[in-house]
XYZ file of C-alpha atoms in Angstrom:
273
model
C -1.341 34.776 64.244
C -2.035 38.475 64.589
C -4.711 40.195 62.493
C -4.810 43.809 61.295
C -7.725 45.477 59.525
C -6.501 48.096 57.064
C -8.143 50.696 54.844
C -5.623 50.525 52.021
C -3.422 48.067 50.172
C -0.399 50.013 51.385
C 0.707 49.054 54.891
C 2.781 51.686 56.677
C 4.873 51.336 59.821
C 2.546 53.537 61.867
C -0.363 51.161 61.208
C 1.519 48.422 63.024
C 3.142 50.633 65.659
C 1.409 54.030 66.008
C 4.045 55.205 68.500
C 6.787 55.071 65.844
C 7.563 58.511 64.414
C 9.309 57.266 61.292
C 6.542 56.408 58.833
C 7.594 54.172 55.959
C 6.010 51.615 53.647
C 6.284 48.105 55.077
C 4.479 46.216 52.325
C 1.841 46.601 49.641
C -0.961 44.099 49.236
C -1.935 43.070 45.692
C -5.027 45.042 44.633
C -6.784 41.876 43.497
C -7.041 40.383 46.997
C -8.651 41.486 50.251
C -6.549 39.526 52.727
C -2.815 38.962 52.812
C -0.820 36.647 55.058
C 2.904 37.267 55.641
C 5.608 35.841 57.875
C 6.258 37.927 60.957
C 10.008 37.646 60.334
C 9.592 39.458 56.989
C 7.876 42.362 58.740
C 10.526 42.440 61.471
C 13.274 42.673 58.846
C 11.628 45.762 57.321
C 11.915 47.482 60.697
C 15.447 46.224 61.315
C 16.481 47.741 57.980
C 15.430 51.072 59.517
C 17.386 50.298 62.704
C 14.156 49.786 64.633
C 14.014 46.802 66.956
C 10.642 45.175 67.620
C 9.690 42.104 69.613
C 8.072 39.205 67.771
C 8.483 36.270 70.128
C 6.001 33.440 69.435
C 4.566 35.400 66.498
C 4.957 33.548 63.213
C 2.263 34.972 60.939
C 0.492 38.295 60.426
C -2.790 38.607 58.532
C -3.804 41.895 56.913
C -7.477 42.286 55.945
C -8.890 45.167 53.936
C -11.896 46.907 55.439
C -14.773 46.980 52.991
C -17.135 49.911 53.350
C -20.769 49.156 52.532
C -24.143 50.674 53.255
C -25.728 48.285 55.724
C -28.961 50.251 56.262
C -30.931 48.260 53.676
C -29.826 44.994 55.291
C -30.611 46.269 58.802
C -34.079 47.404 57.734
C -34.766 44.040 56.094
C -33.741 42.092 59.214
C -35.807 44.351 61.488
C -38.901 43.955 59.297
C -38.532 40.158 59.193
C -38.495 39.997 63.000
C -41.492 42.339 63.214
C -43.482 40.000 60.960
C -43.081 37.324 63.610
C -43.131 39.585 66.688
C -45.361 42.585 65.787
C -44.996 44.185 69.243
C -41.206 43.843 69.394
C -39.283 47.026 70.240
C -36.153 47.008 68.073
C -33.340 49.134 69.464
C -30.589 48.347 66.960
C -29.347 45.840 64.397
C -25.588 45.322 64.154
C -24.270 43.858 60.900
C -20.729 42.699 60.084
C -19.340 41.294 56.859
C -17.814 37.831 57.314
C -16.594 37.157 53.778
C -14.537 40.113 52.562
C -15.020 41.338 49.013
C -15.231 44.599 47.113
C -18.881 45.382 46.369
C -18.553 48.868 44.912
C -21.109 49.359 42.104
C -22.992 46.234 43.243
C -26.573 46.357 44.503
C -28.368 43.926 46.802
C -30.558 41.450 44.931
C -31.422 38.825 47.584
C -31.040 38.654 51.379
C -31.247 35.067 52.591
C -31.923 34.665 56.310
C -31.711 31.151 57.703
C -34.858 29.172 58.501
C -36.072 29.753 62.072
C -33.844 32.849 62.363
C -36.520 34.430 64.571
C -35.776 32.067 67.463
C -32.500 33.841 68.294
C -31.255 37.420 68.436
C -28.118 36.707 66.408
C -27.036 34.646 63.455
C -25.448 34.569 60.024
C -26.948 35.053 56.579
C -26.033 35.404 52.918
C -26.579 38.363 50.606
C -26.487 38.186 46.821
C -25.275 41.287 44.984
C -25.514 42.142 41.295
C -23.994 44.948 39.216
C -25.196 46.618 36.013
C -23.274 44.084 33.898
C -25.145 41.191 35.487
C -22.167 39.979 37.525
C -23.140 38.438 40.852
C -21.416 38.116 44.205
C -22.656 36.178 47.229
C -21.255 37.327 50.561
C -21.824 36.193 54.123
C -22.679 38.389 57.083
C -23.411 38.034 60.775
C -25.848 40.133 62.771
C -26.873 40.931 66.332
C -30.388 42.159 67.089
C -30.898 44.353 70.141
C -34.586 44.321 70.999
C -37.155 44.046 73.766
C -40.318 41.976 73.882
C -43.346 41.859 76.171
C -43.409 38.338 77.601
C -45.829 36.508 79.863
C -44.266 34.369 82.598
C -45.850 31.855 84.953
C -46.672 33.584 88.243
C -46.713 30.194 89.994
C -46.506 26.586 88.835
C -49.227 25.772 86.276
C -50.538 22.200 86.443
C -50.920 19.856 83.491
C -54.300 20.504 81.770
C -54.881 23.611 83.924
C -56.734 26.402 82.134
C -54.633 29.527 81.592
C -56.015 32.826 82.853
C -54.612 36.274 83.555
C -54.320 35.643 87.303
C -51.687 32.981 86.638
C -49.208 35.203 84.774
C -46.947 38.215 85.110
C -45.908 40.396 82.184
C -42.397 41.780 81.669
C -40.604 43.827 79.034
C -37.534 41.642 78.532
C -34.399 41.636 76.390
C -34.943 39.344 73.424
C -32.302 36.625 73.268
C -33.684 33.207 72.379
C -37.133 31.587 72.239
C -37.958 28.061 71.097
C -41.506 29.048 70.181
C -43.592 32.170 69.665
C -44.641 33.827 72.951
C -48.336 33.731 73.815
C -50.578 36.800 73.800
C -53.736 37.673 75.738
C -55.924 35.635 73.346
C -54.708 32.493 75.148
C -56.441 33.389 78.413
C -59.493 31.254 79.275
C -59.161 29.319 76.002
C -55.977 27.280 76.333
C -54.748 24.759 78.880
C -51.239 23.588 79.733
C -49.885 20.589 77.804
C -47.543 19.823 80.697
C -46.619 21.128 84.115
C -45.097 24.606 83.767
C -42.673 25.852 86.405
C -42.919 29.273 88.040
C -41.174 32.112 86.122
C -40.996 30.177 82.845
C -41.621 32.256 79.721
C -44.982 31.178 78.297
C -44.793 30.170 74.645
C -47.311 28.677 72.225
C -45.806 25.185 72.281
C -46.686 24.816 75.987
C -50.460 25.089 75.462
C -53.349 23.493 73.612
C -56.798 24.892 73.013
C -59.341 23.921 75.643
C -62.488 22.654 73.932
C -65.880 23.911 75.133
C -66.874 20.275 75.471
C -64.374 17.485 76.006
C -64.818 13.840 75.111
C -66.434 12.115 78.113
C -68.188 15.238 79.438
C -71.773 14.911 80.635
C -73.923 17.384 78.676
C -77.556 18.419 78.416
C -78.930 17.761 74.950
C -82.043 19.370 73.493
C -84.209 18.455 70.531
C -86.388 21.275 69.196
C -89.468 20.866 67.025
C -91.423 24.080 66.629
C -92.395 25.251 70.097
C -91.704 21.844 71.605
C -88.342 21.183 73.266
C -87.170 17.847 74.619
C -84.046 17.633 76.768
C -82.018 14.747 78.161
C -78.553 13.970 79.492
C -75.897 12.482 77.231
C -72.184 11.777 77.132
C -69.945 13.545 74.608
C -68.110 11.054 72.389
C -65.907 13.757 70.838
C -64.559 17.182 71.757
C -65.658 20.454 70.191
C -66.009 24.203 70.557
C -69.108 26.359 70.282
C -70.582 25.918 66.798
C -68.922 22.540 66.196
C -70.899 19.349 65.656
C -69.983 16.507 68.026
C -71.158 12.971 68.621
C -73.143 12.256 71.801
C -74.495 9.059 73.310
C -77.846 8.743 75.082
C -78.420 6.510 78.088
C -79.900 3.884 75.736
C -76.537 3.840 73.863
C -78.002 5.551 70.808
C -75.450 7.872 69.122
C -76.573 11.262 67.792
C -74.963 14.317 66.190
C -75.359 17.602 68.057
C -74.207 21.206 67.722
C -72.277 22.688 70.663
C -74.211 25.644 72.129
C -72.183 26.132 75.325
C -69.861 24.190 77.611
C -72.873 22.291 78.987
C -75.489 22.388 76.230
C -75.778 20.770 72.784
C -78.609 20.819 70.256
C -79.400 17.610 68.384
C -79.551 18.034 64.612
């Protein structure tokens, strides 16, 4: 099947064969439809009636589709803003939008743009737009889009071991074409606070799902505990029974097996409450 996009319901010979000098009406599509399928032999006969021979071997059907003009700027702006909500530092170069379902939307205004869930993981996709006119009539059409954008990404400079703390010396930063990400890329706030959930290979893009926050004190750590009473301070060693960050309250166990609650002061110090 061969497809032609046309601007009008009237299909002239020069639309099909621009090199033909004799312009004549080949067929007229009904105004009520936006696509029209005809047998190739019917088109060939129209040309033969004008003593024009054309080749149509292996061609059985021709599809004519009306081009629908629409202002896509509102849709493009919406898509760009939705990506920027998820990637605030993204540099958007362009958004290409094409109508998939053909329909006349003159005098209709956009009411709802419905992007698919997790659209932000890829640079392209499809979506639906609901239109409404002044009489309250609604139309729901489908579109596809392609986002052209760049994103600052951190990549592993070398292999990062399981449980290894992430720091700036272990990464490189690149401005890369955005194509597809399974998770949100990390930012500089991850340095010295997060450790790898698994072994990460060199050059892999670093995303949030690869890391977990590194607690100031981990369960099983040996810590120094202090008990304060006025100007008197008593300290002793204890084992952390739970993990926590600075300001959190964790459980600790003294050498005599007594369990106490203590506030995390640093990675080595807790204060018994």
